[in-house]
Coordinates of C-alpha atoms and ligand atoms in Angstrom, one line a residue:
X1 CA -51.1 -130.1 64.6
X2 CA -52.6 -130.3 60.7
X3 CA -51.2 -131.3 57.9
X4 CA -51.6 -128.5 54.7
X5 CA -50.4 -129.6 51.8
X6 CA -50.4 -127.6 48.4
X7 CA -50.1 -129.0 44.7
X8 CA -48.7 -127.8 41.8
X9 CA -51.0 -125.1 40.5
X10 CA -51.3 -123.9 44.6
X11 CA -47.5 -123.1 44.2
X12 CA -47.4 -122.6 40.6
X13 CA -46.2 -118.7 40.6
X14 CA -45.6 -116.2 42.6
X15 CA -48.5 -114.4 43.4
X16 CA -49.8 -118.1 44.2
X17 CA -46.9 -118.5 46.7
X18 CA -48.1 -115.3 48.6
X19 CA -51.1 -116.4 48.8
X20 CA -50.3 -119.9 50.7
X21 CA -47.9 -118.1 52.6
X22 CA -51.1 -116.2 53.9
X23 CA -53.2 -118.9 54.2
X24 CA -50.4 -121.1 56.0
X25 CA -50.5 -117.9 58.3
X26 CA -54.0 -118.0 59.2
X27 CA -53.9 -121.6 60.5
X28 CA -51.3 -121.0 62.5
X29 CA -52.7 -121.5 65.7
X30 CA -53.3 -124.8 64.6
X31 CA -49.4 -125.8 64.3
X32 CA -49.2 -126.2 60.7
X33 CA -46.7 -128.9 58.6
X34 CA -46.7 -127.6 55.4
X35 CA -46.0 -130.4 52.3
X36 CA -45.5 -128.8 48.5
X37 CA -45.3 -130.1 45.5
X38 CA -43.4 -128.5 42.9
X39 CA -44.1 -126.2 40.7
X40 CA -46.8 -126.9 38.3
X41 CA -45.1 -128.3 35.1
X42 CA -41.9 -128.5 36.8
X43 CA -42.0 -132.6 37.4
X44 CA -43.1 -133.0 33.5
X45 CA -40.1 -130.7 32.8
X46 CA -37.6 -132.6 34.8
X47 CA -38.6 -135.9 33.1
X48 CA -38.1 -134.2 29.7
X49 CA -35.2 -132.8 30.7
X50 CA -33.8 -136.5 32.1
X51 CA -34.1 -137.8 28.9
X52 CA -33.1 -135.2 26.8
X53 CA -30.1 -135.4 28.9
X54 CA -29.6 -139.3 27.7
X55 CA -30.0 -138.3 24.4
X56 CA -27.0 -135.5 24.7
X57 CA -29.3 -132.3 23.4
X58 CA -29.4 -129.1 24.1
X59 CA -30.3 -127.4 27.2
X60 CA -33.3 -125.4 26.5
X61 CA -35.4 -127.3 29.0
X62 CA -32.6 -126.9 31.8
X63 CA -33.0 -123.0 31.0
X64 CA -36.6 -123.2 31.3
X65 CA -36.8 -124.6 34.9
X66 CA -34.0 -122.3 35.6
X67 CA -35.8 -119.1 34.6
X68 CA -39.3 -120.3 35.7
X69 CA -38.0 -120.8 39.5
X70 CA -35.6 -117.6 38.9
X71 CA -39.0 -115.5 38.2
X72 CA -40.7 -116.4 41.3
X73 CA -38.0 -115.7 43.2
X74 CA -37.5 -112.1 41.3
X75 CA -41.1 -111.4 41.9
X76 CA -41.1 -112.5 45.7
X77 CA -38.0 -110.0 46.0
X78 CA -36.2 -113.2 47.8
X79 CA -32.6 -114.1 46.8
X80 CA -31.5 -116.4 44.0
X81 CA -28.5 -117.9 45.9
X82 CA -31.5 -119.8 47.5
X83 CA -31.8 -122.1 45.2
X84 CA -27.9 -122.2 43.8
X85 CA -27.1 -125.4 45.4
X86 CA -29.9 -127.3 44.3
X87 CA -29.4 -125.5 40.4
X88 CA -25.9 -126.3 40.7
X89 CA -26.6 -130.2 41.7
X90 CA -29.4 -130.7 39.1
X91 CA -26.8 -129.0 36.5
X92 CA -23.8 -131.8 37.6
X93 CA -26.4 -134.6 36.8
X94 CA -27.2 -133.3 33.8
X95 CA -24.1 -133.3 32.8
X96 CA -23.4 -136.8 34.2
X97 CA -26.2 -137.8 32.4
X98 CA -25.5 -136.5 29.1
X99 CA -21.5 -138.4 29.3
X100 CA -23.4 -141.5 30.5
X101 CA -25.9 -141.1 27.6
X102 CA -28.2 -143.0 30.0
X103 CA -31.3 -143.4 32.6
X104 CA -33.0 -146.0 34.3
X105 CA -35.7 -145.2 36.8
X106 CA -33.2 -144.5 39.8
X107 CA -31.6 -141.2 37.7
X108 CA -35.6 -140.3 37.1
X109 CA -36.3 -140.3 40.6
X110 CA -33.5 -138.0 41.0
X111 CA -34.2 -135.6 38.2
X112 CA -37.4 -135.1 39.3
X113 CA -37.0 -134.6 42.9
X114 CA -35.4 -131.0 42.6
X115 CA -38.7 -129.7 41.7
X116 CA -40.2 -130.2 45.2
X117 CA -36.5 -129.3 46.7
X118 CA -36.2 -125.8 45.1
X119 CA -40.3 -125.2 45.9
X120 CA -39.8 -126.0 49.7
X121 CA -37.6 -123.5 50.1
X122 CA -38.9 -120.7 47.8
X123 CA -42.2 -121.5 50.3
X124 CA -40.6 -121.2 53.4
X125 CA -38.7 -118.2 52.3
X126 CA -41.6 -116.0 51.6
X127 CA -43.1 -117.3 55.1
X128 CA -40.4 -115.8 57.1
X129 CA -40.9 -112.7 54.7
X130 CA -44.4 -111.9 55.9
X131 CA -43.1 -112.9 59.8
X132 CA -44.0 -116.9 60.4
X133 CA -40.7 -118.2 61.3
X134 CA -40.4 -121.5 58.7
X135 CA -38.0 -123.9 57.6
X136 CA -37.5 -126.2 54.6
X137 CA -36.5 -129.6 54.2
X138 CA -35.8 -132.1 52.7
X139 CA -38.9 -135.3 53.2
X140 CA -35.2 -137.2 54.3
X141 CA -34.0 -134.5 56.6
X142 CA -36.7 -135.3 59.1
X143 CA -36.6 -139.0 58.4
X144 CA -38.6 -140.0 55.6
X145 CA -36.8 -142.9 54.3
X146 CA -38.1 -145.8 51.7
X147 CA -37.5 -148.7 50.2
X148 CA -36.1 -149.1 47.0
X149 CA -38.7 -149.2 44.7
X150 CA -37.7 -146.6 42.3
X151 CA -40.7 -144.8 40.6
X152 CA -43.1 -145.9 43.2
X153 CA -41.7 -146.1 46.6
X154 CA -43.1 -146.9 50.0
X155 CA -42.5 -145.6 53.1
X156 CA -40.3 -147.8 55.7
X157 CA -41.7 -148.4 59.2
X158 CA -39.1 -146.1 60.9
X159 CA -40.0 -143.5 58.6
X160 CA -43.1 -142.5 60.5
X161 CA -41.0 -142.9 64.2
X162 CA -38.5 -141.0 62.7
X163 CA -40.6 -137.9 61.4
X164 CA -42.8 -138.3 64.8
X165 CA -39.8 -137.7 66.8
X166 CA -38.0 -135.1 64.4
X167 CA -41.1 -132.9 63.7
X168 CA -42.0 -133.2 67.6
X169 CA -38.8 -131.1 68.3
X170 CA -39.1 -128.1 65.5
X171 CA -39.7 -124.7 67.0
X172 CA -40.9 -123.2 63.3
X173 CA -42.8 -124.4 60.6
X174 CA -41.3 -127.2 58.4
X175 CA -42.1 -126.8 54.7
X176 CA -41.4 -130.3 53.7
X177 CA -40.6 -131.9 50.4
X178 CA -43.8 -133.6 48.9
X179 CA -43.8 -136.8 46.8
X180 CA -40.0 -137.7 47.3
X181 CA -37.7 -139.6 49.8
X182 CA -34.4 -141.6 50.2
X183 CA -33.3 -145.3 50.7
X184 CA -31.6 -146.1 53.6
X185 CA -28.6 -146.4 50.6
X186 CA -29.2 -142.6 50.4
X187 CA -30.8 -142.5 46.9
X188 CA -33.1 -140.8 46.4
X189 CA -36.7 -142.1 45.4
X190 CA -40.2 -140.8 44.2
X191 CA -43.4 -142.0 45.5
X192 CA -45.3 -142.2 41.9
X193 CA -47.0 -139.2 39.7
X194 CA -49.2 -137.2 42.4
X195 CA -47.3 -138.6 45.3
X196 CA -47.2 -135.3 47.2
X197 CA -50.7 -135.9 48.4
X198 CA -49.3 -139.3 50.1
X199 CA -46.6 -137.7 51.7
X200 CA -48.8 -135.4 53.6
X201 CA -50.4 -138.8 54.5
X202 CA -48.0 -140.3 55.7
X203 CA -46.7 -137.4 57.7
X204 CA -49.8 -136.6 58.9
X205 CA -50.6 -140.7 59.9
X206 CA -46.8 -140.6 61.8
X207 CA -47.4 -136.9 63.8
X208 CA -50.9 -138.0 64.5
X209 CA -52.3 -134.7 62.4
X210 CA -55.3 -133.5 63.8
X211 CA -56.3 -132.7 60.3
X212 CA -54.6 -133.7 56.7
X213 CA -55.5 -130.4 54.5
X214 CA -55.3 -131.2 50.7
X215 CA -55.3 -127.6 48.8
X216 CA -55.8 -127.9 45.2
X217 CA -56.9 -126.2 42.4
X218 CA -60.8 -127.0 43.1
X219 CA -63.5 -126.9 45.6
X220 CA -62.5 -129.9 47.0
X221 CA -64.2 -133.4 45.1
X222 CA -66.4 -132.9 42.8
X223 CA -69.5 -135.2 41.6
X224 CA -67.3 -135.6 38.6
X225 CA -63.9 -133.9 37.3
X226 CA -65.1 -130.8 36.9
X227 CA -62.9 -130.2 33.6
X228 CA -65.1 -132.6 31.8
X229 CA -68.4 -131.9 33.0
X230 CA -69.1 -127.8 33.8
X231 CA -71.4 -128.1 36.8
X232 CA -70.4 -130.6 38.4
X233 CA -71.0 -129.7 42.1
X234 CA -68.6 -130.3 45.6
X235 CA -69.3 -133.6 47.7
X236 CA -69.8 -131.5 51.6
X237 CA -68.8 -135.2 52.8
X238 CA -67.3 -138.2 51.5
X239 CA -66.1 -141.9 53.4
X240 CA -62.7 -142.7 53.4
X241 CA -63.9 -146.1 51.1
X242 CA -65.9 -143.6 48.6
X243 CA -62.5 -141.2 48.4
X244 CA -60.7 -144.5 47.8
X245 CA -62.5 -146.0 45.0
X246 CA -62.7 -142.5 43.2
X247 CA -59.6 -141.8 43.6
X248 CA -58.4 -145.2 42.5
X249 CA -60.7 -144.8 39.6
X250 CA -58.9 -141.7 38.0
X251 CA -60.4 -138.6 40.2
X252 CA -57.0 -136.9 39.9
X253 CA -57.9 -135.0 43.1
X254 CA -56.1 -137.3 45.3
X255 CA -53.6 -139.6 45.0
X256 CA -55.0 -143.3 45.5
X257 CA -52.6 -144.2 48.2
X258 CA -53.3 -141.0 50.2
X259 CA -56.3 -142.6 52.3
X260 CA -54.8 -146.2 53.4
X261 CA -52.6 -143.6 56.2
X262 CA -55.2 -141.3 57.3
X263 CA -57.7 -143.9 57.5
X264 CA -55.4 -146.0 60.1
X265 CA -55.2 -143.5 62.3
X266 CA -58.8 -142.0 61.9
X267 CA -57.5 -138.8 60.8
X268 CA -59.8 -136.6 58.6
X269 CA -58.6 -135.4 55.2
X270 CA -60.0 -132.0 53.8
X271 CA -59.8 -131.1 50.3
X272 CA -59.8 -127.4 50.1
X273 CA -59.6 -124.9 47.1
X274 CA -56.1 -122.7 47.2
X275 CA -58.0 -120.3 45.1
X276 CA -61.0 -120.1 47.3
X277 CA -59.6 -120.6 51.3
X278 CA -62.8 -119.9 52.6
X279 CA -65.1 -122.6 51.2
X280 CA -65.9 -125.3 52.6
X281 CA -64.4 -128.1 50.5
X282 CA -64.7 -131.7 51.0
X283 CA -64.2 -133.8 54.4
X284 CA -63.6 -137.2 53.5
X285 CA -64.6 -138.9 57.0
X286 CA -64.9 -143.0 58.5
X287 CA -68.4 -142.3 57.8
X288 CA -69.9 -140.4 55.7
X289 CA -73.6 -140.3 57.4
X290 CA -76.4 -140.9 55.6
X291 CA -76.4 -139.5 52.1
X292 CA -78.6 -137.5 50.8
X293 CA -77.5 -139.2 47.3
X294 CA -77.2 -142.9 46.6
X295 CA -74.4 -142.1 43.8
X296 CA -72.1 -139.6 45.1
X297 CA -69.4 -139.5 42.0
X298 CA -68.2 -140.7 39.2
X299 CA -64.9 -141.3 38.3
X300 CA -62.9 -142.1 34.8
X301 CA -59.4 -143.0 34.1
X302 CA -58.4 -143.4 30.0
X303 CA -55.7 -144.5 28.1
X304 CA -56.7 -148.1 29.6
X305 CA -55.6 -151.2 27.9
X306 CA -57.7 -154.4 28.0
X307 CA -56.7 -158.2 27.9
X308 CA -59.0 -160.7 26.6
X309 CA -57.6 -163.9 27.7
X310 CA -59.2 -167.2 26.4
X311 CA -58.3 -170.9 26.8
X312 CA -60.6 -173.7 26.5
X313 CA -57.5 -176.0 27.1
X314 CA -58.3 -174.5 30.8
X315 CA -61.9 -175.7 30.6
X316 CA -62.3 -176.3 34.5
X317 CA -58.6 -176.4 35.7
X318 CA -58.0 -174.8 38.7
X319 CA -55.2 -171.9 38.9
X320 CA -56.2 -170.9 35.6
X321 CA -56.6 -167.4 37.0
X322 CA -53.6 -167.8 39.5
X323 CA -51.1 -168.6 36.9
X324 CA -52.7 -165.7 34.8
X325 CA -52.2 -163.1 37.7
X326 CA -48.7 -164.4 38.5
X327 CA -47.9 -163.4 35.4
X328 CA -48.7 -159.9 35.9
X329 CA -47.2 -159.7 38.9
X330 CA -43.7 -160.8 37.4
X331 CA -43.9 -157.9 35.7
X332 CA -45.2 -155.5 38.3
X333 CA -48.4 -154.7 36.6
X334 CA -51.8 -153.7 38.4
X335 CA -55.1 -154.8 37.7
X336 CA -57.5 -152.5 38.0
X337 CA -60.9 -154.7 36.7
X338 CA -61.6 -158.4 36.3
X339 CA -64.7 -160.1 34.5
X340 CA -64.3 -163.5 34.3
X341 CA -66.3 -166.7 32.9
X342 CA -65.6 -170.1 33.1
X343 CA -62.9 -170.2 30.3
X344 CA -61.9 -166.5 29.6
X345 CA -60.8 -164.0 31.5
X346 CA -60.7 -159.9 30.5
X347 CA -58.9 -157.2 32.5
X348 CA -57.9 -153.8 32.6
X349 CA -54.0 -152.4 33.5
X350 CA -52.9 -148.6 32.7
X351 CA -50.5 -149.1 30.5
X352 CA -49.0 -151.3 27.5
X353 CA -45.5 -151.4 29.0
X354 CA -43.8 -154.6 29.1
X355 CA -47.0 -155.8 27.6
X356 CA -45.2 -157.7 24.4
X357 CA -43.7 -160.7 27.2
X358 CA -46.9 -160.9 29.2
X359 CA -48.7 -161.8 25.9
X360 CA -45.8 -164.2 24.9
X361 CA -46.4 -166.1 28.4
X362 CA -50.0 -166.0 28.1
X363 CA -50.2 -167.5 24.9
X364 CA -48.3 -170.8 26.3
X365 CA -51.8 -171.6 27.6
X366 CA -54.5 -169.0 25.8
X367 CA -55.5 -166.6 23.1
X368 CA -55.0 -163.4 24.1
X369 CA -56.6 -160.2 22.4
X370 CA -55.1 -156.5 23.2
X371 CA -57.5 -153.6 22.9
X372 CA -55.7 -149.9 23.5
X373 CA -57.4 -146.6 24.0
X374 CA -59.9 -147.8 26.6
X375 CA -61.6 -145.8 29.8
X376 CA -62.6 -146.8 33.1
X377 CA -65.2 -145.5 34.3
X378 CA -66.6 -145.8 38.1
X379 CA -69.9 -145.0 39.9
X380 CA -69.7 -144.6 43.5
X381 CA -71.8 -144.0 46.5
X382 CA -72.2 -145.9 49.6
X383 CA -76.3 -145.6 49.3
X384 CA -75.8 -148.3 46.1
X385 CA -75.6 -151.2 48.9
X386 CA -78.7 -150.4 49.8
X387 CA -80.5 -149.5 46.6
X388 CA -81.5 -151.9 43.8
X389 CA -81.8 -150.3 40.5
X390 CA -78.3 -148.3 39.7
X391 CA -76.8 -150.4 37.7
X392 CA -79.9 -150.6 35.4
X393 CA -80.2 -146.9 35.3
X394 CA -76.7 -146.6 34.7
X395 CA -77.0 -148.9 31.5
X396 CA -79.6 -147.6 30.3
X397 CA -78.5 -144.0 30.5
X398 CA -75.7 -145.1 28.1
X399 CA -78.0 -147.2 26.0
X400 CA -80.1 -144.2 25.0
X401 CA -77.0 -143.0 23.7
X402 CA -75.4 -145.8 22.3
X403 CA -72.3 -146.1 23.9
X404 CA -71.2 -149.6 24.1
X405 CA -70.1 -150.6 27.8
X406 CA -68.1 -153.5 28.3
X407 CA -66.9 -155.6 31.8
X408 CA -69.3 -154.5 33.3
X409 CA -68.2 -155.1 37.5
X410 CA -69.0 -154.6 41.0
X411 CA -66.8 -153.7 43.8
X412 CA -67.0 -156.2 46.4
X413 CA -67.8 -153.4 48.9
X414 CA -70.7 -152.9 46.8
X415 CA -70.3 -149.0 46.6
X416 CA -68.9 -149.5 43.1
X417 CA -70.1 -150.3 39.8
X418 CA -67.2 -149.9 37.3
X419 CA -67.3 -150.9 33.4
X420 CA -65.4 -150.2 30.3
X421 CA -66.5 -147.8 27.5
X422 CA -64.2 -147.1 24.3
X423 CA -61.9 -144.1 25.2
X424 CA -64.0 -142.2 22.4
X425 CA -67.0 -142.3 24.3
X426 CA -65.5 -141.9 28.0
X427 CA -66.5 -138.1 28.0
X428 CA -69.6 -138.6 27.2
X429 CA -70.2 -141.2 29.0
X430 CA -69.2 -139.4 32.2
X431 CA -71.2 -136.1 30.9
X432 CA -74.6 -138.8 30.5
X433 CA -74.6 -140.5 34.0
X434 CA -73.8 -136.9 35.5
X435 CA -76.7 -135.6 33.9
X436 CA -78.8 -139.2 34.9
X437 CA -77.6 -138.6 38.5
X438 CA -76.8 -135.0 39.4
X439 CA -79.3 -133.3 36.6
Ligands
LIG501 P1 -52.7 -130.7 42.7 O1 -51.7 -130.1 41.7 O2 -53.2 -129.7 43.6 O3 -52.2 -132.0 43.3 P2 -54.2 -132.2 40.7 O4 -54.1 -131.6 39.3 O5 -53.4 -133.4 41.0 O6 -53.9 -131.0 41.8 O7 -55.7 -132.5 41.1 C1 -56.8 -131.5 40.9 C2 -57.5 -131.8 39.6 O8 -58.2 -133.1 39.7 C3 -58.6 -130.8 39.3 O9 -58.1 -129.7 38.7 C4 -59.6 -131.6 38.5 O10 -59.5 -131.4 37.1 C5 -59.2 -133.1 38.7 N1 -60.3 -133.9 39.1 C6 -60.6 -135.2 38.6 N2 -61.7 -135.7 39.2 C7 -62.1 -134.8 40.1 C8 -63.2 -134.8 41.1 N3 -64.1 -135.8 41.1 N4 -63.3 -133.7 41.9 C9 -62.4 -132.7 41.8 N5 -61.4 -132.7 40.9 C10 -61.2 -133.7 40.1
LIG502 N1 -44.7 -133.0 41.6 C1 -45.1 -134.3 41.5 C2 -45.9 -134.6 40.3 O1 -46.1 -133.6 39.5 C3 -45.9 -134.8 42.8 C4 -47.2 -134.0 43.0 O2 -47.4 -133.0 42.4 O3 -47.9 -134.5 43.9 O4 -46.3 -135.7 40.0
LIG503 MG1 -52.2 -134.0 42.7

């Protein structure tokens, strides 16, 4: 069995939903479990329309889902009573909302998961259309339940017995819900922005997938995002630790948490181009074999916010950093990068949420410094363990062009060096070291 799973743009109208139908088709000696995301734009909508909802205003944006799925369907010749129910549902919460004048992150997970809900089935309708017998469901339907982390859930353990055992027993193709699942409660939840990618994961990890398929909207990944910098060129082969850190380090391409499952279970992932089936697209593999580059991408993730933390009072105390970090985690905020010295400490997290009480705390003990509108940006390649001399041409790419880096790091694996620049300079930046690197 494989795993394909198509994103947003793959599904994003009609003439795209013909042609994964017919690509679904040619695989399907192979046993396919199909995973979609919703319609491209739909999830953004669905979050507007959530808190317009809160805010008791009109309905223009409810209208504009409505008519965007209603078109597909139109054009597809398929029947608009498949998708009443889920219309119907999403119209009863609107409504709730609107009386409540209210949402927290639980009535978000559940606006947004009836963009992947009314996709599935407008999928697995126009596969039985062209003859390959297919179902949809709902991720929960077959099992996939989560814990309770609205906004960023995470699989339970019996999630991945329970699809193993559900999926085993289908006699047609199940065109399953990306990016969304239920509590054991029965709420619904949402894996995070781009979750879709870590459903098919997961599902592919539980079923033991002799493949995971990503289709996208690109070759596959690319030596850098390919919207910043024109040529950039597809990566034949990547290691799962390579994906991770790019992927980590903003390559939209694939969701960060999409590896951790395949690379359990040794399972390959192949990112593959919707809009080009027959190229060859990336294989991100245990080992990538030698390279025939020492940097292999580079990756860039703005709208960073950095923390300068100071505090001579902590001159040599130990659990300066441990009480700085439990901090953080009180408030459920990731780290991305850390440079330290003896009495200050600076670090990167994605966004300023919350971020007025976590200064308040840290200045019990420190002077703390906020600095908005940063980037991240991320060389990797496993060949950099083995050759000296990338970070110096890395820096002195930029110097010649007078971007200032800052916390400057390296990844413990070694496959890694990461630094900040000032989000003004992050595209060029990225254009610079692809030009260094990749000519
Ligand atoms: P999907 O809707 O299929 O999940 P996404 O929009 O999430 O697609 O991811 C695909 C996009 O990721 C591409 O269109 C590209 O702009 C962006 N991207 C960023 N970095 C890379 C990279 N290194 N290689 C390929 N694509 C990248
Ligand atoms: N539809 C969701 C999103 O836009 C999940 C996904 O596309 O992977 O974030
Ligand atoms: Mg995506």
């Amino acid at each position: 069995m494989i795993i394909m799973k198509f994103g947003g743009t793959s599904v994003g109208n009609s003439d795209r939903i013909k042609n994964v139908a017919s690509i679904v088709k040619s695989y399907i000696k192979k046993n396919p479990v199909v995973v979609v995301s919703a319609v491209t734009k739909i999830t953004d909508n669905l979050i507007k329309l959530a808190k317009e909802s809160a805010e008791d205003k009109r309905d223009e944006t409810f209208d504009l889902i409505k008519k965007t799925h209603y078109k597909i369907i139109e054009q597809l010749e398929l029947d608009k009573s498949l998708i009443e129910n889920d219309l119907q549902e999403l119209s009863n919460l609107v409504n709730k909302t609107k009386s409540n004048k209210n949402i927290d992150e639980e009535i978000l997970d559940y606006f947004q998961s009836f963009g992947e809900r009314i996709s599935s089935k407008i999928v697995a309708e126009q596969l039985n259309k062209i003859g390959v017998k297919a179902k949809a469901y709902n991720s929960w339907e077959l099992g996939f339940l989560t814990d309770a982390e609205f906004g960023s859930a995470e699989p339970l353990a019996i999630a991945y017995t329970n699809l193993k055992n559900n999926i085993k027993k289908l006699n047609h193709i199940p065109v399953i819900t990306g990016f969304i699942g239920k509590t054991e409660a029965g709420d619904i939840t949402t894996l995070g922005r781009g979750g879709s990618d870590y459903t098919a994961a997961i599902i592919g990890a539980a079923i033991g997938a002799e493949e995971i398929q990503i289709w996208t909207d690109v070759d596959g990944i690319m030596t850098t995002d390919p919207r910043i910098v024109k040529n950039a060129k597809t990566i034949e082969k990547v290691s799962f630790e390579e994906a991770s850190e790019l992927a980590y380090f903003g390559a939209r391409v694939l969701h960060p948490k999409t590896i951790l499952p395949a690379m359990d279970k040794n399972i390959p992932v192949k990112v593959l181009n919707s809009f080009n089936p027959k190229g060859k697209g990336t294989t991100i593999v245990n080992k990538a074999g030698k390279a025939d580059r020492t940097v292999k991408a580079i990756a860039c993730k703005k709208n960073i916010t950095v923390v300068h933390i100071d505090s001579t009072r902590m001159l040599g105390a130990y659990g300066f950093l441990a009480r700085i970090f439990d901090i953080f985690d009180d408030y459920k905020k990731s780290i991305d990068v850390v440079t330290t010295s003896e009495v200050s400490v600076s670090l990167t997290i994605d966004n300023g949420e919350n971020l007025n009480y976590i200064v308040n705390e840290l200045k019990e003990f420190a002077d703390v410094e906020v600095a908005n509108d940063k980037a991240v940006i991320c060389v990797v390649g496993e060949g950099m363990k083995y050759t000296p001399g990338i970070g110096g041409a890395t820096f002195t790419a930029l110097g010649k062009k007078k971007i200032n880096v800052e916390m400057i790091s390296q990844g413990a694996s070694k496959i890694n060096v990461t630094f900040v620049v000032d989000g003004k300079d992050a595209d060029k930046a990225v254009k610079t070291l692809h030009q260094e690197f990749f000519g």
